[in-house]
Amino acid sequence: SPSPLPQQQHTSRTITTTTNTMATFGKSVHDADGITLCRTDDGLFTLTMNRGENRWNLGLLNQLNTAIGIVEKAEHPKALVVQGSGKFFSNGLDLEWMLAQDRKAAKQNEQQRSNPGASSPATPPLTSTKFIEKLWKLLAKLLVLNCRTVAAINGHAFGAGLFLALCCDYRVMRTRRGYCNFPESSLGMPLSPGFAAIVKDKLPDRRLQREAVLNGRRYGSTEAKSVGMIDEEVPVEQLWETAAEIARDGYAHKLKLINFNPKQFSKLKMELYAEAYFALNKAKAPPLLKSKL
């Protein structure tokens, strides 16, 4: 993982976008280990992942969990834009790290069997199975977050990175670079229950499921929009601004929702995406297969 960034709280934050122009996202409310969360005066949060390929390991998961928790507890009006940096929105699971965790766990289990009287480690390794289940719970939190969420897909969104985008309410993708892809068929791995339920709830067209999952098709922005995987495609220079506009359009006062209730809004999402929400919170992840690499 990249070395941790210095913690910064409540300072004005300016971030370099993929075009090397400078966009001001408001005041920083969380900045650690390559994850920055900013908020504008009118309540728009921007969560930026800046960890190289933004692969899913414990560092990314913990920081996203903290940032999304901050948004969840904030007062309305509010909305959230999630974006990556450079060539990647998120390039999926950090499989090398996950396999290393499994090897550590197996080694400790073997040591315990050969020396039953030895004390157990204070912090046992997080196995890939337990990690996936923690990841699912984070995605469940984003899926039913109590405000509008928009993924600004600045580059490749593969595997778990695409599931992160699908758990947002809306998706905007840059043109001319980057693909959305489910790589499971290529990697010789199953979707597993939590991820499969997201596909069913967010991409209900069976033909799309067949092409995207079984055939492992890669979708550029134009194709992704034509099949309903994303909502808008724009040049990268307009990506954040377009995502921010869509996010702000979800403010209750703009929608004239007279008796808007954040808790009930979250429950509406639970009802819409019931299968995914249940699976992400309750399902058990399968063991990580060596064929995944």
CSV table of C-alpha atoms in Angstrom, one decimal:
chain,number,residue,atom,x,y,z
A,1,SER,CA,0.0,0.0,0.0
A,2,PRO,CA,1.1,3.6,-0.5
A,3,SER,CA,2.6,5.3,2.6
A,4,PRO,CA,0.0,7.1,4.6
A,5,LEU,CA,-0.7,10.7,3.8
A,6,PRO,CA,-0.6,13.2,6.7
A,7,GLN,CA,-3.9,13.8,8.4
A,8,GLN,CA,-5.5,17.1,7.6
A,9,GLN,CA,-8.8,18.2,9.1
A,10,HIS,CA,-11.1,21.1,8.1
A,11,THR,CA,-8.7,22.8,5.7
A,12,SER,CA,-9.4,24.0,2.2
A,13,ARG,CA,-8.6,21.2,-0.1
A,14,THR,CA,-7.6,21.5,-3.8
A,15,ILE,CA,-7.0,18.2,-5.7
A,16,THR,CA,-5.4,17.6,-9.0
A,17,THR,CA,-7.8,15.9,-11.4
A,18,THR,CA,-7.0,13.5,-14.3
A,19,THR,CA,-6.4,16.5,-16.6
A,20,ASN,CA,-4.0,18.2,-14.2
A,21,THR,CA,-6.4,21.0,-13.8
A,22,MET,CA,-7.2,22.1,-10.3
A,23,ALA,CA,-10.7,21.6,-8.9
A,24,THR,CA,-11.7,22.9,-5.5
A,25,PHE,CA,-14.0,20.4,-3.7
A,26,GLY,CA,-14.4,22.4,-0.5
A,27,LYS,CA,-13.0,21.9,3.0
A,28,SER,CA,-11.2,18.6,3.9
A,29,VAL,CA,-13.0,16.6,6.6
A,30,HIS,CA,-11.0,13.5,6.2
A,31,ASP,CA,-7.6,12.9,4.6
A,32,ALA,CA,-5.6,9.7,5.3
A,33,ASP,CA,-3.8,6.9,3.4
A,34,GLY,CA,-4.8,8.2,0.0
A,35,ILE,CA,-8.5,8.8,0.7
A,36,THR,CA,-9.7,12.4,0.9
A,37,LEU,CA,-13.2,13.5,1.8
A,38,CYS,CA,-14.2,17.2,1.2
A,39,ARG,CA,-17.4,19.1,1.7
A,40,THR,CA,-18.6,22.3,0.1
A,41,ASP,CA,-20.6,25.0,2.0
A,42,ASP,CA,-23.8,23.7,0.4
A,43,GLY,CA,-23.3,20.1,1.6
A,44,LEU,CA,-21.7,18.4,-1.4
A,45,PHE,CA,-19.2,15.7,-0.3
A,46,THR,CA,-16.5,14.5,-2.7
A,47,LEU,CA,-14.6,11.3,-1.8
A,48,THR,CA,-11.4,10.9,-3.8
A,49,MET,CA,-9.4,7.7,-4.0
A,50,ASN,CA,-5.8,8.4,-4.8
A,51,ARG,CA,-4.0,5.1,-4.1
A,52,GLY,CA,-2.6,4.2,-7.5
A,53,GLU,CA,-4.9,1.5,-9.0
A,54,ASN,CA,-7.2,1.8,-5.9
A,55,ARG,CA,-7.2,-1.9,-5.4
A,56,TRP,CA,-9.2,-3.3,-2.5
A,57,ASN,CA,-7.2,-4.2,0.5
A,58,LEU,CA,-7.7,-3.4,4.2
A,59,GLY,CA,-6.2,0.1,3.9
A,60,LEU,CA,-8.6,1.2,1.2
A,61,LEU,CA,-11.6,-0.5,3.0
A,62,ASN,CA,-10.9,1.1,6.3
A,63,GLN,CA,-10.5,4.6,5.0
A,64,LEU,CA,-13.6,4.4,2.7
A,65,ASN,CA,-15.6,3.1,5.7
A,66,THR,CA,-14.5,6.1,7.8
A,67,ALA,CA,-15.3,8.6,5.0
A,68,ILE,CA,-18.7,7.1,4.2
A,69,GLY,CA,-19.5,7.0,7.9
A,70,ILE,CA,-18.8,10.8,8.1
A,71,VAL,CA,-21.2,11.4,5.2
A,72,GLU,CA,-23.8,9.1,6.8
A,73,LYS,CA,-23.8,11.1,10.0
A,74,ALA,CA,-23.8,14.6,8.4
A,75,GLU,CA,-26.9,16.8,8.4
A,76,HIS,CA,-28.9,17.5,5.2
A,77,PRO,CA,-28.7,19.0,2.7
A,78,LYS,CA,-26.0,16.7,1.5
A,79,ALA,CA,-24.9,14.4,-1.4
A,80,LEU,CA,-21.8,12.4,-2.3
A,81,VAL,CA,-19.6,12.1,-5.3
A,82,VAL,CA,-17.1,9.2,-5.4
A,83,GLN,CA,-14.2,9.4,-7.8
A,84,GLY,CA,-10.8,7.9,-8.4
A,85,SER,CA,-7.7,9.5,-9.8
A,86,GLY,CA,-5.5,9.1,-12.8
A,87,LYS,CA,-6.2,6.1,-15.0
A,88,PHE,CA,-8.2,4.2,-12.4
A,89,PHE,CA,-11.5,4.5,-10.6
A,90,SER,CA,-10.7,1.2,-9.0
A,91,ASN,CA,-9.0,-1.8,-10.4
A,92,GLY,CA,-10.7,-4.4,-8.2
A,93,LEU,CA,-9.5,-6.7,-5.4
A,94,ASP,CA,-5.9,-6.7,-4.3
A,95,LEU,CA,-5.6,-10.4,-4.9
A,96,GLU,CA,-1.9,-10.6,-4.0
A,97,TRP,CA,-2.5,-9.0,-0.6
A,98,MET,CA,-5.5,-11.3,0.0
A,99,LEU,CA,-3.6,-14.5,-0.8
A,100,ALA,CA,-0.8,-13.3,1.4
A,101,GLN,CA,-3.3,-12.9,4.2
A,102,ASP,CA,-4.5,-16.5,3.7
A,103,ARG,CA,-1.0,-17.8,3.7
A,104,LYS,CA,-0.3,-16.0,7.0
A,105,ALA,CA,-3.5,-17.5,8.5
A,106,ALA,CA,-2.7,-21.0,7.3
A,107,LYS,CA,0.8,-20.8,8.7
A,108,GLN,CA,-0.5,-19.7,12.1
A,109,ASN,CA,-3.1,-22.4,12.1
A,110,GLU,CA,-0.4,-25.0,11.4
A,111,GLN,CA,1.8,-23.6,14.2
A,112,GLN,CA,-1.2,-23.9,16.5
A,113,ARG,CA,-1.8,-27.5,15.6
A,114,SER,CA,1.8,-28.4,16.0
A,115,ASN,CA,2.1,-26.6,19.3
A,116,PRO,CA,-1.4,-26.5,21.0
A,117,GLY,CA,-0.1,-24.9,24.1
A,118,ALA,CA,1.2,-21.8,22.3
A,119,SER,CA,-0.7,-18.5,22.8
A,120,SER,CA,-2.7,-17.2,19.9
A,121,PRO,CA,-1.6,-14.0,18.2
A,122,ALA,CA,-3.2,-10.9,19.6
A,123,THR,CA,-4.4,-9.9,16.1
A,124,PRO,CA,-4.9,-12.9,13.8
A,125,PRO,CA,-4.5,-12.3,10.0
A,126,LEU,CA,-7.7,-11.2,8.3
A,127,THR,CA,-8.5,-14.0,5.8
A,128,SER,CA,-9.7,-13.3,2.3
A,129,THR,CA,-13.1,-14.7,3.2
A,130,LYS,CA,-13.5,-12.3,6.2
A,131,PHE,CA,-12.2,-9.4,4.2
A,132,ILE,CA,-14.7,-10.0,1.4
A,133,GLU,CA,-17.5,-10.0,4.0
A,134,LYS,CA,-16.2,-6.7,5.5
A,135,LEU,CA,-16.1,-5.3,1.9
A,136,TRP,CA,-19.7,-6.4,1.4
A,137,LYS,CA,-20.9,-4.6,4.5
A,138,LEU,CA,-19.2,-1.4,3.3
A,139,LEU,CA,-20.9,-1.7,0.0
A,140,ALA,CA,-24.2,-2.3,1.8
A,141,LYS,CA,-23.7,1.0,3.7
A,142,LEU,CA,-23.1,2.9,0.4
A,143,LEU,CA,-26.0,1.2,-1.3
A,144,VAL,CA,-28.5,2.5,1.1
A,145,LEU,CA,-26.8,5.8,2.2
A,146,ASN,CA,-29.3,8.4,3.3
A,147,CYS,CA,-28.5,10.9,0.5
A,148,ARG,CA,-28.0,10.8,-3.2
A,149,THR,CA,-24.7,9.2,-4.3
A,150,VAL,CA,-22.9,9.6,-7.7
A,151,ALA,CA,-19.9,7.7,-9.0
A,152,ALA,CA,-17.6,9.8,-11.2
A,153,ILE,CA,-15.9,7.0,-13.2
A,154,ASN,CA,-12.6,8.7,-14.2
A,155,GLY,CA,-10.9,5.5,-15.5
A,156,HIS,CA,-11.0,1.7,-15.3
A,157,ALA,CA,-13.7,0.2,-13.0
A,158,PHE,CA,-13.0,-3.5,-12.8
A,159,GLY,CA,-14.5,-6.1,-10.4
A,160,ALA,CA,-15.0,-4.7,-7.0
A,161,GLY,CA,-14.3,-1.2,-8.4
A,162,LEU,CA,-17.3,-1.6,-10.7
A,163,PHE,CA,-19.4,-2.9,-7.8
A,164,LEU,CA,-18.5,0.2,-5.8
A,165,ALA,CA,-19.8,2.4,-8.7
A,166,LEU,CA,-22.9,0.2,-9.0
A,167,CYS,CA,-23.7,0.8,-5.3
A,168,CYS,CA,-24.0,4.5,-6.0
A,169,ASP,CA,-27.4,5.9,-7.2
A,170,TYR,CA,-26.0,7.4,-10.4
A,171,ARG,CA,-22.9,6.8,-12.6
A,172,VAL,CA,-21.1,9.3,-14.8
A,173,MET,CA,-18.2,8.1,-16.9
A,174,ARG,CA,-15.5,9.9,-18.8
A,175,THR,CA,-15.3,9.4,-22.5
A,176,ARG,CA,-12.3,8.0,-24.6
A,177,ARG,CA,-10.5,6.2,-21.8
A,178,GLY,CA,-11.4,3.5,-19.3
A,179,TYR,CA,-13.5,0.4,-19.2
A,180,CYS,CA,-16.2,-1.2,-16.9
A,181,ASN,CA,-15.6,-4.9,-16.6
A,182,PHE,CA,-16.5,-8.0,-14.5
A,183,PRO,CA,-13.3,-10.0,-14.8
A,184,GLU,CA,-14.5,-13.1,-12.9
A,185,SER,CA,-14.8,-15.4,-15.9
A,186,SER,CA,-11.3,-14.5,-17.0
A,187,LEU,CA,-9.9,-15.1,-13.5
A,188,GLY,CA,-11.6,-18.4,-13.0
A,189,MET,CA,-13.6,-17.2,-10.0
A,190,PRO,CA,-17.3,-17.0,-9.0
A,191,LEU,CA,-19.1,-13.7,-8.4
A,192,SER,CA,-20.0,-14.9,-4.9
A,193,PRO,CA,-23.4,-14.1,-3.3
A,194,GLY,CA,-23.0,-10.4,-2.4
A,195,PHE,CA,-21.6,-9.3,-5.7
A,196,ALA,CA,-24.1,-11.4,-7.7
A,197,ALA,CA,-27.0,-9.8,-5.9
A,198,ILE,CA,-25.7,-6.3,-6.8
A,199,VAL,CA,-25.6,-7.4,-10.5
A,200,LYS,CA,-29.2,-8.6,-10.3
A,201,ASP,CA,-30.5,-5.5,-8.5
A,202,LYS,CA,-28.6,-2.9,-10.4
A,203,LEU,CA,-28.3,-4.5,-13.9
A,204,PRO,CA,-31.6,-6.4,-14.1
A,205,ASP,CA,-31.5,-7.0,-17.9
A,206,ARG,CA,-30.6,-10.7,-18.3
A,207,ARG,CA,-29.0,-10.2,-21.7
A,208,LEU,CA,-26.7,-7.6,-20.1
A,209,GLN,CA,-25.9,-10.0,-17.2
A,210,ARG,CA,-24.9,-12.7,-19.7
A,211,GLU,CA,-22.7,-10.4,-21.8
A,212,ALA,CA,-21.1,-8.6,-18.9
A,213,VAL,CA,-20.6,-11.5,-16.5
A,214,LEU,CA,-20.4,-14.7,-18.5
A,215,ASN,CA,-18.6,-13.2,-21.5
A,216,GLY,CA,-16.5,-10.8,-19.5
A,217,ARG,CA,-17.2,-8.0,-22.0
A,218,ARG,CA,-15.4,-4.6,-21.5
A,219,TYR,CA,-17.6,-1.6,-21.8
A,220,GLY,CA,-16.4,1.9,-22.8
A,221,SER,CA,-18.5,4.8,-21.8
A,222,THR,CA,-20.7,4.8,-25.0
A,223,GLU,CA,-21.5,1.1,-24.7
A,224,ALA,CA,-21.9,1.3,-21.0
A,225,LYS,CA,-24.5,4.1,-21.4
A,226,SER,CA,-26.3,2.3,-24.2
A,227,VAL,CA,-26.9,-0.8,-22.0
A,228,GLY,CA,-27.8,1.2,-18.8
A,229,MET,CA,-24.7,0.5,-16.8
A,230,ILE,CA,-24.0,4.2,-16.5
A,231,ASP,CA,-26.3,7.3,-16.8
A,232,GLU,CA,-24.1,9.8,-18.5
A,233,GLU,CA,-20.8,10.0,-20.4
A,234,VAL,CA,-18.9,13.3,-20.6
A,235,PRO,CA,-15.3,14.5,-21.4
A,236,VAL,CA,-13.0,14.1,-18.5
A,237,GLU,CA,-12.8,17.9,-18.1
A,238,GLN,CA,-16.6,17.9,-17.3
A,239,LEU,CA,-16.7,14.7,-15.2
A,240,TRP,CA,-16.7,16.1,-11.7
A,241,GLU,CA,-18.9,19.1,-12.6
A,242,THR,CA,-21.5,16.8,-14.2
A,243,ALA,CA,-21.4,14.4,-11.2
A,244,ALA,CA,-21.7,17.3,-8.8
A,245,GLU,CA,-24.7,18.7,-10.6
A,246,ILE,CA,-26.5,15.4,-10.6
A,247,ALA,CA,-25.7,15.0,-6.9
A,248,ARG,CA,-26.9,18.4,-6.0
A,249,ASP,CA,-30.1,17.8,-8.0
A,250,GLY,CA,-30.9,15.2,-5.3
A,251,TYR,CA,-31.2,17.7,-2.5
A,252,ALA,CA,-34.6,17.4,-0.9
A,253,HIS,CA,-35.5,21.1,-1.4
A,254,LYS,CA,-34.6,20.9,-5.1
A,255,LEU,CA,-36.9,17.9,-5.5
A,256,LYS,CA,-39.6,19.7,-3.4
A,257,LEU,CA,-39.8,16.7,-1.0
A,258,ILE,CA,-41.8,18.5,1.7
A,259,ASN,CA,-41.5,15.8,4.4
A,260,PHE,CA,-38.2,14.3,3.5
A,261,ASN,CA,-36.9,11.9,6.1
A,262,PRO,CA,-33.3,10.6,5.8
A,263,LYS,CA,-34.0,7.4,7.6
A,264,GLN,CA,-37.0,6.6,5.5
A,265,PHE,CA,-35.0,7.6,2.4
A,266,SER,CA,-32.4,4.9,3.3
A,267,LYS,CA,-35.3,2.4,3.9
A,268,LEU,CA,-36.6,3.1,0.4
A,269,LYS,CA,-33.3,2.1,-1.0
A,270,MET,CA,-33.3,-1.1,1.2
A,271,GLU,CA,-36.7,-1.9,-0.3
A,272,LEU,CA,-35.6,-1.2,-3.9
A,273,TYR,CA,-32.4,-3.2,-3.6
A,274,ALA,CA,-33.6,-5.8,-1.0
A,275,GLU,CA,-31.8,-8.8,-2.5
A,276,ALA,CA,-28.4,-7.0,-2.7
A,277,TYR,CA,-28.8,-5.4,0.8
A,278,PHE,CA,-29.6,-8.7,2.4
A,279,ALA,CA,-26.8,-10.7,0.7
A,280,LEU,CA,-24.2,-8.0,1.4
A,281,ASN,CA,-25.1,-8.1,5.1
A,282,LYS,CA,-25.8,-11.8,5.6
A,283,ALA,CA,-24.1,-14.0,3.0
A,284,LYS,CA,-20.9,-15.9,3.6
A,285,ALA,CA,-18.0,-15.4,1.2
A,286,PRO,CA,-16.4,-18.5,-0.4
A,287,PRO,CA,-12.7,-19.2,0.0
A,288,LEU,CA,-10.3,-17.4,-2.3
A,289,LEU,CA,-9.3,-19.7,-5.1
A,290,LYS,CA,-5.6,-19.8,-6.3
A,291,SER,CA,-6.9,-19.8,-9.9
A,292,LYS,CA,-8.0,-16.2,-9.3
A,293,LEU,CA,-4.4,-15.1,-10.1
